[in-house]
Short mmCIF file of N, CA and C in Angstrom, two decimals:
data_model
loop_
_atom_site.label_atom_id
_atom_site.label_comp_id
_atom_site.label_asym_id
_atom_site.label_seq_id
_atom_site.Cartn_x
_atom_site.Cartn_y
_atom_site.Cartn_z
N MET A 1 63.16 147.93 63.03
CA MET A 1 63.88 147.58 64.22
C MET A 1 62.91 147.60 65.40
N THR A 2 62.95 146.51 66.19
CA THR A 2 62.07 146.47 67.35
C THR A 2 62.84 146.94 68.57
N LYS A 3 62.19 147.68 69.37
CA LYS A 3 62.82 148.22 70.55
C LYS A 3 62.34 147.43 71.76
N VAL A 4 63.27 147.03 72.60
CA VAL A 4 62.94 146.28 73.80
C VAL A 4 62.47 147.27 74.85
N THR A 5 61.23 147.14 75.28
CA THR A 5 60.68 148.09 76.25
C THR A 5 60.38 147.45 77.59
N THR A 6 60.47 146.12 77.66
CA THR A 6 60.19 145.45 78.93
C THR A 6 61.36 144.56 79.31
N ILE A 7 61.41 144.30 80.57
CA ILE A 7 62.44 143.41 81.10
C ILE A 7 61.76 142.17 81.63
N ASP A 8 62.32 141.05 81.31
CA ASP A 8 61.77 139.78 81.79
C ASP A 8 61.74 139.81 83.32
N PRO A 9 60.58 139.57 83.94
CA PRO A 9 60.46 139.64 85.40
C PRO A 9 61.39 138.68 86.14
N SER A 10 61.83 137.61 85.51
CA SER A 10 62.71 136.68 86.20
C SER A 10 64.08 137.29 86.50
N TYR A 11 64.40 138.42 85.83
CA TYR A 11 65.69 139.07 86.07
C TYR A 11 65.63 140.08 87.21
N TYR A 12 64.43 140.39 87.74
CA TYR A 12 64.32 141.31 88.86
C TYR A 12 64.98 140.69 90.08
N LEU A 13 65.65 141.51 90.87
CA LEU A 13 66.33 141.03 92.07
C LEU A 13 65.36 140.36 93.04
N LYS A 14 64.17 140.91 93.18
CA LYS A 14 63.22 140.33 94.13
C LYS A 14 62.76 138.93 93.70
N ASN A 15 62.89 138.59 92.42
CA ASN A 15 62.47 137.28 91.93
C ASN A 15 63.63 136.28 91.86
N GLN A 16 64.82 136.71 92.22
CA GLN A 16 65.97 135.81 92.18
C GLN A 16 65.97 134.90 93.40
N GLN A 17 66.38 133.67 93.19
CA GLN A 17 66.48 132.72 94.28
C GLN A 17 67.66 133.10 95.17
N PRO A 18 67.48 133.08 96.49
CA PRO A 18 68.63 133.37 97.36
C PRO A 18 69.64 132.24 97.25
N LYS A 19 70.90 132.63 97.34
CA LYS A 19 71.96 131.61 97.27
C LYS A 19 72.01 130.85 98.58
N SER A 20 72.24 129.58 98.48
CA SER A 20 72.26 128.74 99.68
C SER A 20 73.59 128.83 100.41
N THR A 21 74.63 129.28 99.74
CA THR A 21 75.93 129.40 100.39
C THR A 21 76.35 130.86 100.38
N SER A 22 77.30 131.18 101.23
CA SER A 22 77.79 132.55 101.29
C SER A 22 79.01 132.74 100.41
N ASN A 23 79.26 131.81 99.52
CA ASN A 23 80.41 131.87 98.63
C ASN A 23 80.19 132.95 97.58
N ASN A 24 81.14 133.86 97.40
CA ASN A 24 81.00 134.96 96.46
C ASN A 24 81.51 134.60 95.07
N GLU A 25 81.98 133.40 94.85
CA GLU A 25 82.51 133.00 93.56
C GLU A 25 81.38 132.53 92.65
N LEU A 26 81.53 132.81 91.36
CA LEU A 26 80.55 132.35 90.39
C LEU A 26 80.84 130.91 90.01
N GLY A 27 79.80 130.11 89.98
CA GLY A 27 79.94 128.73 89.53
C GLY A 27 79.65 128.65 88.05
N LYS A 28 79.76 127.44 87.51
CA LYS A 28 79.53 127.30 86.07
C LYS A 28 78.08 127.56 85.69
N ASP A 29 77.13 127.22 86.57
CA ASP A 29 75.72 127.48 86.27
C ASP A 29 75.44 128.98 86.20
N GLU A 30 75.99 129.74 87.16
CA GLU A 30 75.78 131.18 87.16
C GLU A 30 76.44 131.83 85.94
N PHE A 31 77.63 131.36 85.61
CA PHE A 31 78.34 131.89 84.44
C PHE A 31 77.53 131.64 83.17
N LEU A 32 76.98 130.44 83.04
CA LEU A 32 76.19 130.11 81.85
C LEU A 32 74.92 130.95 81.79
N LYS A 33 74.28 131.20 82.93
CA LYS A 33 73.08 132.04 82.96
C LYS A 33 73.40 133.47 82.52
N ILE A 34 74.51 133.99 83.01
CA ILE A 34 74.92 135.35 82.61
C ILE A 34 75.20 135.40 81.12
N LEU A 35 75.91 134.40 80.62
CA LEU A 35 76.24 134.37 79.19
C LEU A 35 74.96 134.29 78.34
N MET A 36 74.02 133.46 78.75
CA MET A 36 72.78 133.33 78.00
C MET A 36 71.97 134.64 78.04
N ALA A 37 71.92 135.28 79.20
CA ALA A 37 71.21 136.55 79.31
C ALA A 37 71.88 137.60 78.43
N GLN A 38 73.19 137.58 78.40
CA GLN A 38 73.93 138.52 77.57
C GLN A 38 73.63 138.30 76.08
N LEU A 39 73.58 137.03 75.66
CA LEU A 39 73.29 136.72 74.26
C LEU A 39 71.84 137.10 73.89
N GLN A 40 70.91 136.85 74.81
CA GLN A 40 69.50 137.15 74.53
C GLN A 40 69.23 138.65 74.47
N ASN A 41 69.98 139.42 75.24
CA ASN A 41 69.70 140.84 75.35
C ASN A 41 70.68 141.73 74.60
N GLN A 42 71.47 141.15 73.74
CA GLN A 42 72.42 141.98 73.00
C GLN A 42 71.71 142.78 71.91
N ASN A 43 72.31 143.84 71.52
CA ASN A 43 71.78 144.71 70.48
C ASN A 43 71.96 144.00 69.13
N PRO A 44 70.89 143.75 68.38
CA PRO A 44 71.03 143.04 67.11
C PRO A 44 71.87 143.80 66.08
N LEU A 45 71.93 145.14 66.21
CA LEU A 45 72.74 145.92 65.28
C LEU A 45 74.22 145.93 65.67
N ASP A 46 74.50 145.56 66.91
CA ASP A 46 75.89 145.52 67.38
C ASP A 46 76.08 144.25 68.20
N PRO A 47 76.04 143.08 67.53
CA PRO A 47 76.14 141.84 68.29
C PRO A 47 77.53 141.68 68.93
N MET A 48 77.56 140.76 69.86
CA MET A 48 78.82 140.47 70.55
C MET A 48 79.88 140.09 69.52
N LYS A 49 81.05 140.61 69.70
CA LYS A 49 82.16 140.30 68.79
C LYS A 49 82.55 138.83 68.95
N ASP A 50 83.01 138.23 67.84
CA ASP A 50 83.41 136.82 67.86
C ASP A 50 84.47 136.56 68.91
N LYS A 51 85.44 137.45 69.02
CA LYS A 51 86.53 137.25 69.97
C LYS A 51 86.01 137.24 71.40
N GLU A 52 85.07 138.14 71.71
CA GLU A 52 84.50 138.18 73.06
C GLU A 52 83.75 136.88 73.36
N PHE A 53 82.96 136.44 72.39
CA PHE A 53 82.17 135.22 72.58
C PHE A 53 83.08 134.02 72.79
N ILE A 54 84.09 133.90 71.94
CA ILE A 54 85.04 132.77 72.07
C ILE A 54 85.76 132.84 73.39
N SER A 55 86.14 134.04 73.82
CA SER A 55 86.81 134.21 75.10
C SER A 55 85.92 133.75 76.25
N GLN A 56 84.65 134.13 76.22
CA GLN A 56 83.73 133.73 77.28
C GLN A 56 83.47 132.23 77.25
N MET A 57 83.35 131.65 76.08
CA MET A 57 83.15 130.21 76.00
C MET A 57 84.38 129.46 76.50
N THR A 58 85.55 130.00 76.23
CA THR A 58 86.79 129.39 76.75
C THR A 58 86.81 129.46 78.26
N GLN A 59 86.41 130.60 78.82
CA GLN A 59 86.35 130.71 80.27
C GLN A 59 85.36 129.72 80.86
N PHE A 60 84.22 129.57 80.21
CA PHE A 60 83.23 128.62 80.69
C PHE A 60 83.77 127.20 80.63
N SER A 61 84.43 126.86 79.53
CA SER A 61 85.00 125.53 79.37
C SER A 61 86.05 125.27 80.45
N SER A 62 86.88 126.25 80.72
CA SER A 62 87.91 126.11 81.76
C SER A 62 87.27 125.93 83.13
N LEU A 63 86.23 126.70 83.39
CA LEU A 63 85.53 126.58 84.67
C LEU A 63 84.93 125.19 84.84
N GLU A 64 84.32 124.69 83.76
CA GLU A 64 83.72 123.36 83.82
C GLU A 64 84.78 122.28 84.05
N GLN A 65 85.92 122.39 83.38
CA GLN A 65 87.00 121.42 83.56
C GLN A 65 87.55 121.47 84.98
N MET A 66 87.70 122.67 85.53
CA MET A 66 88.19 122.78 86.91
C MET A 66 87.20 122.18 87.89
N THR A 67 85.90 122.39 87.63
CA THR A 67 84.88 121.81 88.50
C THR A 67 84.93 120.28 88.44
N ASN A 68 85.05 119.74 87.24
CA ASN A 68 85.14 118.28 87.08
C ASN A 68 86.39 117.73 87.75
N MET A 69 87.50 118.44 87.62
CA MET A 69 88.75 117.99 88.24
C MET A 69 88.63 118.03 89.76
N SER A 70 87.99 119.06 90.27
CA SER A 70 87.78 119.18 91.71
C SER A 70 86.93 118.02 92.23
N GLN A 71 85.87 117.68 91.50
CA GLN A 71 85.02 116.56 91.91
C GLN A 71 85.79 115.24 91.85
N ALA A 72 86.60 115.07 90.82
CA ALA A 72 87.39 113.84 90.70
C ALA A 72 88.40 113.75 91.85
N MET A 73 88.99 114.87 92.21
CA MET A 73 89.95 114.88 93.32
C MET A 73 89.26 114.55 94.64
N GLN A 74 88.07 115.08 94.84
CA GLN A 74 87.33 114.78 96.07
C GLN A 74 86.99 113.29 96.13
N ASN A 75 86.57 112.71 95.02
CA ASN A 75 86.28 111.27 94.98
C ASN A 75 87.53 110.46 95.28
N PHE A 76 88.66 110.87 94.71
CA PHE A 76 89.92 110.19 94.95
C PHE A 76 90.30 110.24 96.42
N LEU A 77 90.18 111.41 97.03
CA LEU A 77 90.52 111.55 98.44
C LEU A 77 89.62 110.72 99.33
N GLN A 78 88.34 110.62 98.97
CA GLN A 78 87.43 109.80 99.77
C GLN A 78 87.82 108.33 99.72
N THR A 79 88.25 107.85 98.56
CA THR A 79 88.65 106.45 98.47
C THR A 79 89.97 106.20 99.17
N GLU A 80 90.84 107.22 99.20
CA GLU A 80 92.13 107.06 99.88
C GLU A 80 92.00 107.13 101.39
N GLN A 81 90.91 107.69 101.88
CA GLN A 81 90.73 107.84 103.31
C GLN A 81 89.91 106.70 103.91
N GLN A 82 90.07 105.52 103.37
CA GLN A 82 89.39 104.35 103.92
C GLN A 82 89.97 104.05 105.29
N PRO A 83 89.18 103.46 106.16
CA PRO A 83 89.72 103.06 107.45
C PRO A 83 90.86 102.06 107.24
N PRO A 84 91.89 102.12 108.07
CA PRO A 84 93.03 101.21 107.91
C PRO A 84 92.64 99.74 107.89
N VAL A 85 91.62 99.36 108.64
CA VAL A 85 91.20 97.95 108.67
C VAL A 85 90.79 97.51 107.26
N VAL A 86 90.04 98.36 106.57
CA VAL A 86 89.61 98.03 105.20
C VAL A 86 90.82 98.07 104.27
N GLN A 87 91.67 99.07 104.45
CA GLN A 87 92.84 99.25 103.59
C GLN A 87 93.76 98.03 103.63
N TYR A 88 93.94 97.43 104.79
CA TYR A 88 94.86 96.30 104.93
C TYR A 88 94.17 94.94 104.89
N SER A 89 92.87 94.91 104.65
CA SER A 89 92.15 93.64 104.62
C SER A 89 92.65 92.72 103.50
N SER A 90 93.29 93.26 102.49
CA SER A 90 93.82 92.43 101.40
C SER A 90 94.97 91.55 101.86
N LEU A 91 95.50 91.80 103.06
CA LEU A 91 96.58 90.96 103.59
C LEU A 91 96.06 89.64 104.18
N ILE A 92 94.75 89.56 104.40
CA ILE A 92 94.20 88.32 104.97
C ILE A 92 94.46 87.16 104.00
N GLY A 93 95.01 86.08 104.55
CA GLY A 93 95.35 84.91 103.74
C GLY A 93 96.76 84.96 103.15
N LYS A 94 97.44 86.10 103.30
CA LYS A 94 98.82 86.24 102.81
C LYS A 94 99.80 85.91 103.94
N GLU A 95 100.98 85.50 103.54
CA GLU A 95 102.03 85.24 104.52
C GLU A 95 102.86 86.50 104.70
N VAL A 96 103.05 86.92 105.95
CA VAL A 96 103.84 88.10 106.24
C VAL A 96 105.06 87.72 107.07
N THR A 97 106.12 88.47 106.84
CA THR A 97 107.36 88.27 107.60
C THR A 97 107.56 89.50 108.47
N TYR A 98 107.97 89.26 109.71
CA TYR A 98 108.16 90.35 110.67
C TYR A 98 109.34 90.01 111.58
N PRO A 99 109.99 91.04 112.14
CA PRO A 99 111.13 90.79 113.02
C PRO A 99 110.68 90.38 114.42
N VAL A 100 111.43 89.51 115.04
CA VAL A 100 111.19 89.10 116.42
C VAL A 100 112.39 89.60 117.23
N TYR A 101 112.09 90.25 118.36
CA TYR A 101 113.14 90.82 119.19
C TYR A 101 113.29 90.03 120.48
N ASP A 102 114.49 89.96 120.97
CA ASP A 102 114.79 89.30 122.24
C ASP A 102 114.10 90.09 123.35
N GLU A 103 113.31 89.39 124.19
CA GLU A 103 112.54 90.08 125.23
C GLU A 103 113.43 90.72 126.29
N GLU A 104 114.58 90.13 126.56
CA GLU A 104 115.47 90.67 127.61
C GLU A 104 116.27 91.86 127.11
N THR A 105 116.86 91.75 125.93
CA THR A 105 117.74 92.81 125.43
C THR A 105 117.01 93.81 124.53
N GLY A 106 115.90 93.39 123.93
CA GLY A 106 115.18 94.26 123.01
C GLY A 106 115.84 94.34 121.65
N GLU A 107 116.87 93.52 121.43
CA GLU A 107 117.58 93.54 120.15
C GLU A 107 116.97 92.53 119.18
N PHE A 108 117.19 92.76 117.90
CA PHE A 108 116.69 91.87 116.85
C PHE A 108 117.24 90.47 117.08
N ASP A 109 116.34 89.47 116.99
CA ASP A 109 116.73 88.08 117.18
C ASP A 109 116.66 87.32 115.85
N HIS A 110 115.48 87.34 115.23
CA HIS A 110 115.29 86.65 113.94
C HIS A 110 114.00 87.12 113.28
N ASN A 111 113.79 86.70 112.03
CA ASN A 111 112.54 86.97 111.33
C ASN A 111 111.64 85.76 111.44
N GLU A 112 110.34 86.01 111.49
CA GLU A 112 109.38 84.93 111.52
C GLU A 112 108.30 85.23 110.48
N SER A 113 107.67 84.17 109.97
CA SER A 113 106.60 84.33 108.99
C SER A 113 105.36 83.60 109.47
N ALA A 114 104.20 84.17 109.13
CA ALA A 114 102.92 83.53 109.47
C ALA A 114 101.84 84.10 108.55
N VAL A 115 100.74 83.37 108.47
CA VAL A 115 99.62 83.77 107.61
C VAL A 115 98.70 84.70 108.40
N VAL A 116 98.25 85.77 107.74
CA VAL A 116 97.34 86.74 108.36
C VAL A 116 95.94 86.15 108.37
N GLU A 117 95.31 86.13 109.56
CA GLU A 117 93.94 85.63 109.69
C GLU A 117 92.93 86.76 109.84
N ALA A 118 93.37 87.90 110.39
CA ALA A 118 92.44 89.02 110.60
C ALA A 118 93.22 90.33 110.70
N VAL A 119 92.51 91.41 110.45
CA VAL A 119 93.08 92.76 110.59
C VAL A 119 92.22 93.48 111.60
N GLY A 120 92.86 94.18 112.52
CA GLY A 120 92.11 94.90 113.55
C GLY A 120 92.71 96.24 113.87
N GLN A 121 92.06 96.94 114.77
CA GLN A 121 92.50 98.27 115.20
C GLN A 121 92.61 98.23 116.72
N GLU A 122 93.75 98.70 117.23
CA GLU A 122 93.96 98.70 118.67
C GLU A 122 94.77 99.93 119.05
N ASP A 123 94.21 100.76 119.91
CA ASP A 123 94.87 101.99 120.36
C ASP A 123 95.34 102.87 119.21
N GLY A 124 94.56 102.95 118.14
CA GLY A 124 94.91 103.78 117.00
C GLY A 124 95.90 103.14 116.04
N ASN A 125 96.32 101.92 116.33
CA ASN A 125 97.25 101.21 115.45
C ASN A 125 96.54 100.08 114.74
N THR A 126 96.97 99.81 113.51
CA THR A 126 96.41 98.68 112.77
C THR A 126 97.26 97.46 113.08
N ILE A 127 96.59 96.40 113.52
CA ILE A 127 97.31 95.17 113.88
C ILE A 127 96.86 94.01 112.99
N LEU A 128 97.76 93.07 112.82
CA LEU A 128 97.45 91.85 112.09
C LEU A 128 97.42 90.70 113.08
N GLU A 129 96.36 89.92 113.02
CA GLU A 129 96.27 88.73 113.85
C GLU A 129 96.71 87.56 112.99
N LEU A 130 97.76 86.84 113.42
CA LEU A 130 98.39 85.81 112.62
C LEU A 130 97.98 84.41 113.05
N ALA A 131 98.19 83.45 112.16
CA ALA A 131 97.82 82.05 112.41
C ALA A 131 98.60 81.45 113.57
N ASN A 132 99.79 81.97 113.86
CA ASN A 132 100.59 81.44 114.98
C ASN A 132 100.22 82.12 116.31
N GLU A 133 98.99 82.71 116.35
CA GLU A 133 98.44 83.36 117.54
C GLU A 133 99.27 84.54 118.03
N THR A 134 99.90 85.22 117.10
CA THR A 134 100.67 86.42 117.39
C THR A 134 99.95 87.61 116.77
N THR A 135 100.11 88.77 117.36
CA THR A 135 99.63 90.00 116.75
C THR A 135 100.84 90.87 116.43
N VAL A 136 100.80 91.50 115.25
CA VAL A 136 101.92 92.32 114.78
C VAL A 136 101.36 93.63 114.25
N LEU A 137 102.06 94.72 114.53
CA LEU A 137 101.67 96.00 113.95
C LEU A 137 101.98 95.98 112.46
N VAL A 138 101.12 96.58 111.67
CA VAL A 138 101.32 96.63 110.22
C VAL A 138 102.67 97.27 109.88
N ASP A 139 103.06 98.27 110.67
CA ASP A 139 104.32 98.97 110.42
C ASP A 139 105.55 98.07 110.58
N GLU A 140 105.41 96.94 111.27
CA GLU A 140 106.55 96.06 111.51
C GLU A 140 106.76 95.04 110.40
N ILE A 141 105.83 94.93 109.48
CA ILE A 141 105.91 93.92 108.40
C ILE A 141 107.07 94.26 107.47
N THR A 142 107.91 93.26 107.19
CA THR A 142 109.04 93.49 106.28
C THR A 142 108.84 92.81 104.92
N LYS A 143 107.88 91.87 104.85
CA LYS A 143 107.65 91.16 103.59
C LYS A 143 106.23 90.60 103.57
N VAL A 144 105.62 90.62 102.38
CA VAL A 144 104.29 90.02 102.18
C VAL A 144 104.41 89.11 100.99
N SER A 145 103.91 87.87 101.13
CA SER A 145 103.99 86.92 100.01
C SER A 145 102.76 86.01 100.02
N HIS A 146 102.58 85.29 98.90
CA HIS A 146 101.51 84.32 98.81
C HIS A 146 101.83 83.17 99.77
N THR A 147 100.77 82.53 100.26
CA THR A 147 101.00 81.37 101.12
C THR A 147 101.49 80.21 100.26
N LYS A 148 102.14 79.29 100.90
CA LYS A 148 102.68 78.13 100.16
C LYS A 148 101.59 77.29 99.53
N GLU A 149 100.39 77.28 100.15
CA GLU A 149 99.28 76.49 99.59
C GLU A 149 98.77 77.09 98.29
N SER A 150 98.86 78.43 98.13
CA SER A 150 98.31 79.07 96.93
C SER A 150 99.25 79.04 95.75
N ASN A 151 100.48 78.60 95.93
CA ASN A 151 101.44 78.54 94.81
C ASN A 151 101.27 77.31 93.98
#
């Protein structure tokens, strides 16, 4: 039986790399390093029990899956947070229907339709510039359809 009399210098605290964040949670890389150090330094006459090893591997697998899910969620949120102008640019060339109100009474008069030529931003609102030289807020659109020429 060989007796371990030295410690690998890379495990000394003074040789450890300082963490770049102040987060006290272990990440998957740190967990894997601990697991590998544990496997390398275990007593050969009393190795880690199968149940312990499987439990730790399950924890590592769960940690990795949560990390991947977190990254996927961040990517999803980034794509969902596109500027409204980009988000509504697919309306260009489509025919939209919107309500027209009587200027004197402010009451609904009729619906009108026109083709979207551009999408813009004005005072924090997304507006559509239409072929009939009208601008309409995106929130006022009641219908979107293909133009008659594209059918």
